[in-house]
Amino acid sequence: MSVPSSTPAGTVRLTVAQALVRFLAAQFAERDGVRDRLIPGTFGIFGHGNVAGVGQALLQNATDPADGENPMPYYQARNEQNMVHTAVAYARTTNRLQAFACAASIGPGSTNMITGAALATVDRIPVLLLPSDIFATRTVDPVLQQLEDETAGDVSVNDAFRPVSRYFDRISRPEQLIPAALQAMRVLTDPAETGAVTLSLPQDVQAEAFDWPPEFFRERTWHVARPVPEPAALKRAVDVIRAARRPVLIAGGGAIYSEASEALAAFADATGIPVLDTQAGKGALSADHPLAIGGVGSTGNNAANELAAEADVIIGVGTRYTDFTTASHTAFRNPEAQFVNLNVKAFDAAKHSATMVVADARAGLDALREALQGFTAPAEHGEHARQLWAQWEELIEPCFQPHDQDLPAQTEIFGALNDMMGDEDIVINAAGSMPGDLQALWKARSPIQYHLEYGYSCMGYELPASLGAKMASPTSEVVAIIGDGTFQMAPQEIATIVAERVKVILVILQNHGWSSIGSLSESHGSQRFGTKYRMRNEATGMLDGEKLPFDIPANIRSYGLEVQEVSDTAAFRDAYRRAEASAEATAIVVNTNLYGPNPPGNSWWDVPVSQVSRLESTQQASTAYEAEKAPQRHYL
């Protein structure tokens, strides 16, 4: 690469990485008059692909910034997938109005971020990924960690980011950064299109100097839109709703990200329509509201699912209708059921042959309420919903009480947490049996309190997410509930939590197995095979020997964290109060029963069973499966 002897007048000479850092530090987002940094910081792990590029640029920003250059705080992560999870949790906690950047070296460092990218895009959460790439010049070819493709010289492992990103670009020449960076900011701030945004950075291009127009670095404000409903679409939706006798509303994540809680409560008050929620939407309407009926679908509660089965009109607000929400297309059993979908994304608004209202959830709910003046659902429908909820509350009371067993059920711990955590505190979970129990049992009293990642349901999300959520909401008590299986997958960011002096509470439930998949395996004829943590048994050749001698408390203490270990709910309550009072991060390891019991349920999830087998358990499960899937249908 040649270096000009002088910088053209009116330009700024910087490397591509330096220019990118300065550009990102000058980006802002605004909604409803509130303006803040769009990219508040960068997580990064450095290697030979970026240590002298993005790493040098972040160092220069921190120690020798140019006049007028905004700071770009750097945070050292320990695992690339984890740092994306941390960034996602931060963005989610800020209702998608801010997005961290995540920088990684070439090869495995970058591909480690792909799972995080998929999670962000599935969940519609903005995050900016900066994976390093192979040499653009190809002078050094193949470089260390390069996967060679015999059919195309411009293919690298970073092309795997394409299907999991909402926007992808490879910056092979310096001047390409200008349009790519602007497009990246557009997607990050578009509530309909947001997700993972990937700018792939060849390592030689990162260090290449270029003469940049200073206008590229001016402060820009990206305005996050609140699209309003088209009048004709609004009228069509109103006509459907006015004819309803047993309507329900399902609040999804979009109702929270658009800050539509007040609008949702006003809509429920005005129309008398019961409100059900998804994992992402729990808390959009406070559990204290008389028309809040809680979680619907495969892991929902019996009251919500009975209302869903009877409903003649389903109003979906900000939901993408995953199979857990629809109970694999068995939840809505009224043959005359119609859908009205209010969603900022047309793709989701069109689902289930719905009457579409493409709009921001808050703006759309306000418009619907005004257009429905004079309409209320039949009084007996609301009363029926409240009766079902009262019956459900009575049914689940034993879930929170001590059971006739040596160790507590995890539901006892959830009940204790729900009692003790404040309305603006945050509980975090993602995978296993716990999301099912939590959706059925947890009473979220604010939009921020319930933070469940269940779009991608990624084991390993919880611990790094606690860091991101606490960074975004420092006055909240942030509690990550982590299974022992999840803990073994991704404990690394404990080191980051300690280094950054971030106060979170980690609650690790230890039951020596994968509870959720074990139960699923047993109910589907696979006898809990491969779901317990046991030593290899020389007599049987199976993993059914003694328990693994893995010491989770000792492992956590090795990071410098205080650990409390308890084996009953009363002791857990005491431990939590001590952790709450501490100024430092704390872990509580709770020994729980692998077999539950779990909450009662009246719904279903489609997990196909082997149609042929020599195992009697599988044969029985297959027969049951065919019967259970009978109500399954398309909603047309």
JSON list of C-alpha atoms in Angstrom, two decimals, residues 422-549:
[
{"chain": "A", "resi": 422, "resn": "GLY", "atom": "CA", "xyz": [-38.29, -4.84, 43.40]},
{"chain": "A", "resi": 423, "resn": "ASP", "atom": "CA", "xyz": [-40.50, -3.72, 40.52]},
{"chain": "A", "resi": 424, "resn": "GLU", "atom": "CA", "xyz": [-37.54, -2.14, 38.69]},
{"chain": "A", "resi": 425, "resn": "ASP", "atom": "CA", "xyz": [-35.15, -5.01, 39.38]},
{"chain": "A", "resi": 426, "resn": "ILE", "atom": "CA", "xyz": [-34.34, -7.43, 36.56]},
{"chain": "A", "resi": 427, "resn": "VAL", "atom": "CA", "xyz": [-34.50, -11.23, 36.50]},
{"chain": "A", "resi": 428, "resn": "ILE", "atom": "CA", "xyz": [-32.63, -12.90, 33.62]},
{"chain": "A", "resi": 429, "resn": "ASN", "atom": "CA", "xyz": [-32.98, -16.38, 32.18]},
{"chain": "A", "resi": 430, "resn": "ALA", "atom": "CA", "xyz": [-32.86, -18.07, 28.78]},
{"chain": "A", "resi": 431, "resn": "ALA", "atom": "CA", "xyz": [-33.00, -21.84, 28.41]},
{"chain": "A", "resi": 432, "resn": "GLY", "atom": "CA", "xyz": [-33.95, -25.15, 29.94]},
{"chain": "A", "resi": 433, "resn": "SER", "atom": "CA", "xyz": [-36.89, -25.88, 32.20]},
{"chain": "A", "resi": 434, "resn": "MET", "atom": "CA", "xyz": [-36.70, -22.53, 33.93]},
{"chain": "A", "resi": 435, "resn": "PRO", "atom": "CA", "xyz": [-38.27, -20.34, 31.19]},
{"chain": "A", "resi": 436, "resn": "GLY", "atom": "CA", "xyz": [-41.32, -22.60, 31.21]},
{"chain": "A", "resi": 437, "resn": "ASP", "atom": "CA", "xyz": [-41.75, -22.35, 34.95]},
{"chain": "A", "resi": 438, "resn": "LEU", "atom": "CA", "xyz": [-41.08, -18.61, 34.91]},
{"chain": "A", "resi": 439, "resn": "GLN", "atom": "CA", "xyz": [-43.56, -17.80, 32.15]},
{"chain": "A", "resi": 440, "resn": "ALA", "atom": "CA", "xyz": [-46.26, -19.74, 33.95]},
{"chain": "A", "resi": 441, "resn": "LEU", "atom": "CA", "xyz": [-45.52, -18.44, 37.45]},
{"chain": "A", "resi": 442, "resn": "TRP", "atom": "CA", "xyz": [-43.72, -15.08, 37.39]},
{"chain": "A", "resi": 443, "resn": "LYS", "atom": "CA", "xyz": [-45.76, -11.93, 38.04]},
{"chain": "A", "resi": 444, "resn": "ALA", "atom": "CA", "xyz": [-43.91, -9.11, 36.32]},
{"chain": "A", "resi": 445, "resn": "ARG", "atom": "CA", "xyz": [-44.84, -5.72, 37.74]},
{"chain": "A", "resi": 446, "resn": "SER", "atom": "CA", "xyz": [-42.94, -3.57, 35.23]},
{"chain": "A", "resi": 447, "resn": "PRO", "atom": "CA", "xyz": [-41.68, -3.81, 31.64]},
{"chain": "A", "resi": 448, "resn": "ILE", "atom": "CA", "xyz": [-38.04, -4.08, 32.74]},
{"chain": "A", "resi": 449, "resn": "GLN", "atom": "CA", "xyz": [-38.39, -6.76, 35.42]},
{"chain": "A", "resi": 450, "resn": "TYR", "atom": "CA", "xyz": [-38.71, -9.91, 33.29]},
{"chain": "A", "resi": 451, "resn": "HIS", "atom": "CA", "xyz": [-35.74, -10.43, 30.93]},
{"chain": "A", "resi": 452, "resn": "LEU", "atom": "CA", "xyz": [-36.10, -13.82, 29.24]},
{"chain": "A", "resi": 453, "resn": "GLU", "atom": "CA", "xyz": [-34.19, -14.66, 26.05]},
{"chain": "A", "resi": 454, "resn": "TYR", "atom": "CA", "xyz": [-36.48, -17.25, 24.53]},
{"chain": "A", "resi": 455, "resn": "GLY", "atom": "CA", "xyz": [-36.39, -16.46, 20.82]},
{"chain": "A", "resi": 456, "resn": "TYR", "atom": "CA", "xyz": [-33.11, -18.33, 20.38]},
{"chain": "A", "resi": 457, "resn": "SER", "atom": "CA", "xyz": [-33.23, -19.87, 23.87]},
{"chain": "A", "resi": 458, "resn": "CYS", "atom": "CA", "xyz": [-29.45, -19.87, 24.07]},
{"chain": "A", "resi": 459, "resn": "MET", "atom": "CA", "xyz": [-27.78, -21.63, 26.97]},
{"chain": "A", "resi": 460, "resn": "GLY", "atom": "CA", "xyz": [-24.99, -19.36, 28.15]},
{"chain": "A", "resi": 461, "resn": "TYR", "atom": "CA", "xyz": [-26.88, -16.09, 27.65]},
{"chain": "A", "resi": 462, "resn": "GLU", "atom": "CA", "xyz": [-27.79, -15.49, 31.27]},
{"chain": "A", "resi": 463, "resn": "LEU", "atom": "CA", "xyz": [-24.47, -14.72, 32.93]},
{"chain": "A", "resi": 464, "resn": "PRO", "atom": "CA", "xyz": [-23.07, -12.25, 30.34]},
{"chain": "A", "resi": 465, "resn": "ALA", "atom": "CA", "xyz": [-26.55, -10.75, 29.97]},
{"chain": "A", "resi": 466, "resn": "SER", "atom": "CA", "xyz": [-26.53, -9.82, 33.64]},
{"chain": "A", "resi": 467, "resn": "LEU", "atom": "CA", "xyz": [-23.48, -7.68, 32.97]},
{"chain": "A", "resi": 468, "resn": "GLY", "atom": "CA", "xyz": [-25.13, -5.93, 30.01]},
{"chain": "A", "resi": 469, "resn": "ALA", "atom": "CA", "xyz": [-28.40, -5.32, 31.82]},
{"chain": "A", "resi": 470, "resn": "LYS", "atom": "CA", "xyz": [-26.64, -3.89, 34.88]},
{"chain": "A", "resi": 471, "resn": "MET", "atom": "CA", "xyz": [-24.53, -1.58, 32.71]},
{"chain": "A", "resi": 472, "resn": "ALA", "atom": "CA", "xyz": [-27.72, -0.31, 31.08]},
{"chain": "A", "resi": 473, "resn": "SER", "atom": "CA", "xyz": [-29.71, -0.01, 34.33]},
{"chain": "A", "resi": 474, "resn": "PRO", "atom": "CA", "xyz": [-27.22, 0.52, 37.16]},
{"chain": "A", "resi": 475, "resn": "THR", "atom": "CA", "xyz": [-29.88, 1.26, 39.80]},
{"chain": "A", "resi": 476, "resn": "SER", "atom": "CA", "xyz": [-31.63, -2.08, 39.23]},
{"chain": "A", "resi": 477, "resn": "GLU", "atom": "CA", "xyz": [-30.79, -5.22, 41.18]},
{"chain": "A", "resi": 478, "resn": "VAL", "atom": "CA", "xyz": [-29.93, -7.66, 38.39]},
{"chain": "A", "resi": 479, "resn": "VAL", "atom": "CA", "xyz": [-30.36, -11.38, 39.07]},
{"chain": "A", "resi": 480, "resn": "ALA", "atom": "CA", "xyz": [-29.28, -14.03, 36.58]},
{"chain": "A", "resi": 481, "resn": "ILE", "atom": "CA", "xyz": [-30.82, -17.46, 37.21]},
{"chain": "A", "resi": 482, "resn": "ILE", "atom": "CA", "xyz": [-28.45, -20.05, 35.77]},
{"chain": "A", "resi": 483, "resn": "GLY", "atom": "CA", "xyz": [-28.73, -23.82, 35.58]},
{"chain": "A", "resi": 484, "resn": "ASP", "atom": "CA", "xyz": [-25.64, -25.87, 36.35]},
{"chain": "A", "resi": 485, "resn": "GLY", "atom": "CA", "xyz": [-25.61, -27.04, 32.72]},
{"chain": "A", "resi": 486, "resn": "THR", "atom": "CA", "xyz": [-25.65, -23.48, 31.44]},
{"chain": "A", "resi": 487, "resn": "PHE", "atom": "CA", "xyz": [-22.99, -22.46, 33.96]},
{"chain": "A", "resi": 488, "resn": "GLN", "atom": "CA", "xyz": [-20.59, -25.08, 32.62]},
{"chain": "A", "resi": 489, "resn": "MET", "atom": "CA", "xyz": [-21.06, -23.72, 29.09]},
{"chain": "A", "resi": 490, "resn": "ALA", "atom": "CA", "xyz": [-20.20, -20.08, 29.71]},
{"chain": "A", "resi": 491, "resn": "PRO", "atom": "CA", "xyz": [-18.81, -18.94, 33.07]},
{"chain": "A", "resi": 492, "resn": "GLN", "atom": "CA", "xyz": [-16.06, -16.78, 31.56]},
{"chain": "A", "resi": 493, "resn": "GLU", "atom": "CA", "xyz": [-17.64, -13.35, 31.98]},
{"chain": "A", "resi": 494, "resn": "ILE", "atom": "CA", "xyz": [-17.47, -13.66, 35.76]},
{"chain": "A", "resi": 495, "resn": "ALA", "atom": "CA", "xyz": [-13.95, -12.34, 35.20]},
{"chain": "A", "resi": 496, "resn": "THR", "atom": "CA", "xyz": [-15.34, -9.34, 33.32]},
{"chain": "A", "resi": 497, "resn": "ILE", "atom": "CA", "xyz": [-17.93, -8.70, 36.02]},
{"chain": "A", "resi": 498, "resn": "VAL", "atom": "CA", "xyz": [-15.14, -8.69, 38.61]},
{"chain": "A", "resi": 499, "resn": "ALA", "atom": "CA", "xyz": [-12.79, -6.54, 36.51]},
{"chain": "A", "resi": 500, "resn": "GLU", "atom": "CA", "xyz": [-15.49, -3.94, 35.84]},
{"chain": "A", "resi": 501, "resn": "ARG", "atom": "CA", "xyz": [-16.67, -4.00, 39.47]},
{"chain": "A", "resi": 502, "resn": "VAL", "atom": "CA", "xyz": [-20.26, -4.58, 38.37]},
{"chain": "A", "resi": 503, "resn": "LYS", "atom": "CA", "xyz": [-22.67, -5.66, 41.10]},
{"chain": "A", "resi": 504, "resn": "VAL", "atom": "CA", "xyz": [-24.93, -8.50, 39.93]},
{"chain": "A", "resi": 505, "resn": "ILE", "atom": "CA", "xyz": [-26.39, -11.51, 41.72]},
{"chain": "A", "resi": 506, "resn": "LEU", "atom": "CA", "xyz": [-25.82, -14.92, 40.14]},
{"chain": "A", "resi": 507, "resn": "VAL", "atom": "CA", "xyz": [-28.25, -17.63, 41.27]},
{"chain": "A", "resi": 508, "resn": "ILE", "atom": "CA", "xyz": [-27.02, -21.05, 40.13]},
{"chain": "A", "resi": 509, "resn": "LEU", "atom": "CA", "xyz": [-29.49, -23.90, 40.49]},
{"chain": "A", "resi": 510, "resn": "GLN", "atom": "CA", "xyz": [-27.56, -27.14, 40.83]},
{"chain": "A", "resi": 511, "resn": "ASN", "atom": "CA", "xyz": [-29.44, -30.34, 40.10]},
{"chain": "A", "resi": 512, "resn": "HIS", "atom": "CA", "xyz": [-26.69, -32.38, 38.39]},
{"chain": "A", "resi": 513, "resn": "GLY", "atom": "CA", "xyz": [-28.41, -32.63, 35.04]},
{"chain": "A", "resi": 514, "resn": "TRP", "atom": "CA", "xyz": [-30.33, -31.01, 32.24]},
{"chain": "A", "resi": 515, "resn": "SER", "atom": "CA", "xyz": [-33.76, -30.87, 33.85]},
{"chain": "A", "resi": 516, "resn": "SER", "atom": "CA", "xyz": [-35.71, -29.59, 30.86]},
{"chain": "A", "resi": 517, "resn": "ILE", "atom": "CA", "xyz": [-34.32, -31.89, 28.20]},
{"chain": "A", "resi": 518, "resn": "GLY", "atom": "CA", "xyz": [-34.40, -34.79, 30.66]},
{"chain": "A", "resi": 519, "resn": "SER", "atom": "CA", "xyz": [-38.12, -34.31, 31.20]},
{"chain": "A", "resi": 520, "resn": "LEU", "atom": "CA", "xyz": [-38.69, -33.90, 27.45]},
{"chain": "A", "resi": 521, "resn": "SER", "atom": "CA", "xyz": [-36.63, -37.02, 26.78]},
{"chain": "A", "resi": 522, "resn": "GLU", "atom": "CA", "xyz": [-38.64, -39.05, 29.30]},
{"chain": "A", "resi": 523, "resn": "SER", "atom": "CA", "xyz": [-42.01, -37.87, 27.97]},
{"chain": "A", "resi": 524, "resn": "HIS", "atom": "CA", "xyz": [-40.96, -38.66, 24.40]},
{"chain": "A", "resi": 525, "resn": "GLY", "atom": "CA", "xyz": [-39.74, -42.16, 25.02]},
{"chain": "A", "resi": 526, "resn": "SER", "atom": "CA", "xyz": [-35.99, -41.55, 25.28]},
{"chain": "A", "resi": 527, "resn": "GLN", "atom": "CA", "xyz": [-35.69, -42.36, 29.01]},
{"chain": "A", "resi": 528, "resn": "ARG", "atom": "CA", "xyz": [-33.64, -39.27, 30.00]},
{"chain": "A", "resi": 529, "resn": "PHE", "atom": "CA", "xyz": [-30.72, -40.67, 27.99]},
{"chain": "A", "resi": 530, "resn": "GLY", "atom": "CA", "xyz": [-27.63, -38.43, 28.16]},
{"chain": "A", "resi": 531, "resn": "THR", "atom": "CA", "xyz": [-29.22, -35.80, 30.39]},
{"chain": "A", "resi": 532, "resn": "LYS", "atom": "CA", "xyz": [-27.59, -36.39, 33.79]},
{"chain": "A", "resi": 533, "resn": "TYR", "atom": "CA", "xyz": [-24.07, -35.44, 34.85]},
{"chain": "A", "resi": 534, "resn": "ARG", "atom": "CA", "xyz": [-22.60, -38.80, 35.78]},
{"chain": "A", "resi": 535, "resn": "MET", "atom": "CA", "xyz": [-19.32, -40.68, 35.52]},
{"chain": "A", "resi": 536, "resn": "ARG", "atom": "CA", "xyz": [-18.88, -43.42, 32.93]},
{"chain": "A", "resi": 537, "resn": "ASN", "atom": "CA", "xyz": [-19.99, -46.71, 34.50]},
{"chain": "A", "resi": 538, "resn": "GLU", "atom": "CA", "xyz": [-17.51, -49.43, 33.60]},
{"chain": "A", "resi": 539, "resn": "ALA", "atom": "CA", "xyz": [-20.09, -52.15, 34.28]},
{"chain": "A", "resi": 540, "resn": "THR", "atom": "CA", "xyz": [-22.75, -50.77, 31.93]},
{"chain": "A", "resi": 541, "resn": "GLY", "atom": "CA", "xyz": [-20.65, -48.63, 29.60]},
{"chain": "A", "resi": 542, "resn": "MET", "atom": "CA", "xyz": [-23.18, -45.84, 30.15]},
{"chain": "A", "resi": 543, "resn": "LEU", "atom": "CA", "xyz": [-23.00, -42.42, 31.79]},
{"chain": "A", "resi": 544, "resn": "ASP", "atom": "CA", "xyz": [-24.97, -43.66, 34.79]},
{"chain": "A", "resi": 545, "resn": "GLY", "atom": "CA", "xyz": [-22.26, -43.87, 37.46]},
{"chain": "A", "resi": 546, "resn": "GLU", "atom": "CA", "xyz": [-21.69, -41.60, 40.43]},
{"chain": "A", "resi": 547, "resn": "LYS", "atom": "CA", "xyz": [-22.21, -37.85, 40.20]},
{"chain": "A", "resi": 548, "resn": "LEU", "atom": "CA", "xyz": [-19.44, -35.78, 38.65]},
{"chain": "A", "resi": 549, "resn": "PRO", "atom": "CA", "xyz": [-17.21, -34.25, 41.35]}
]
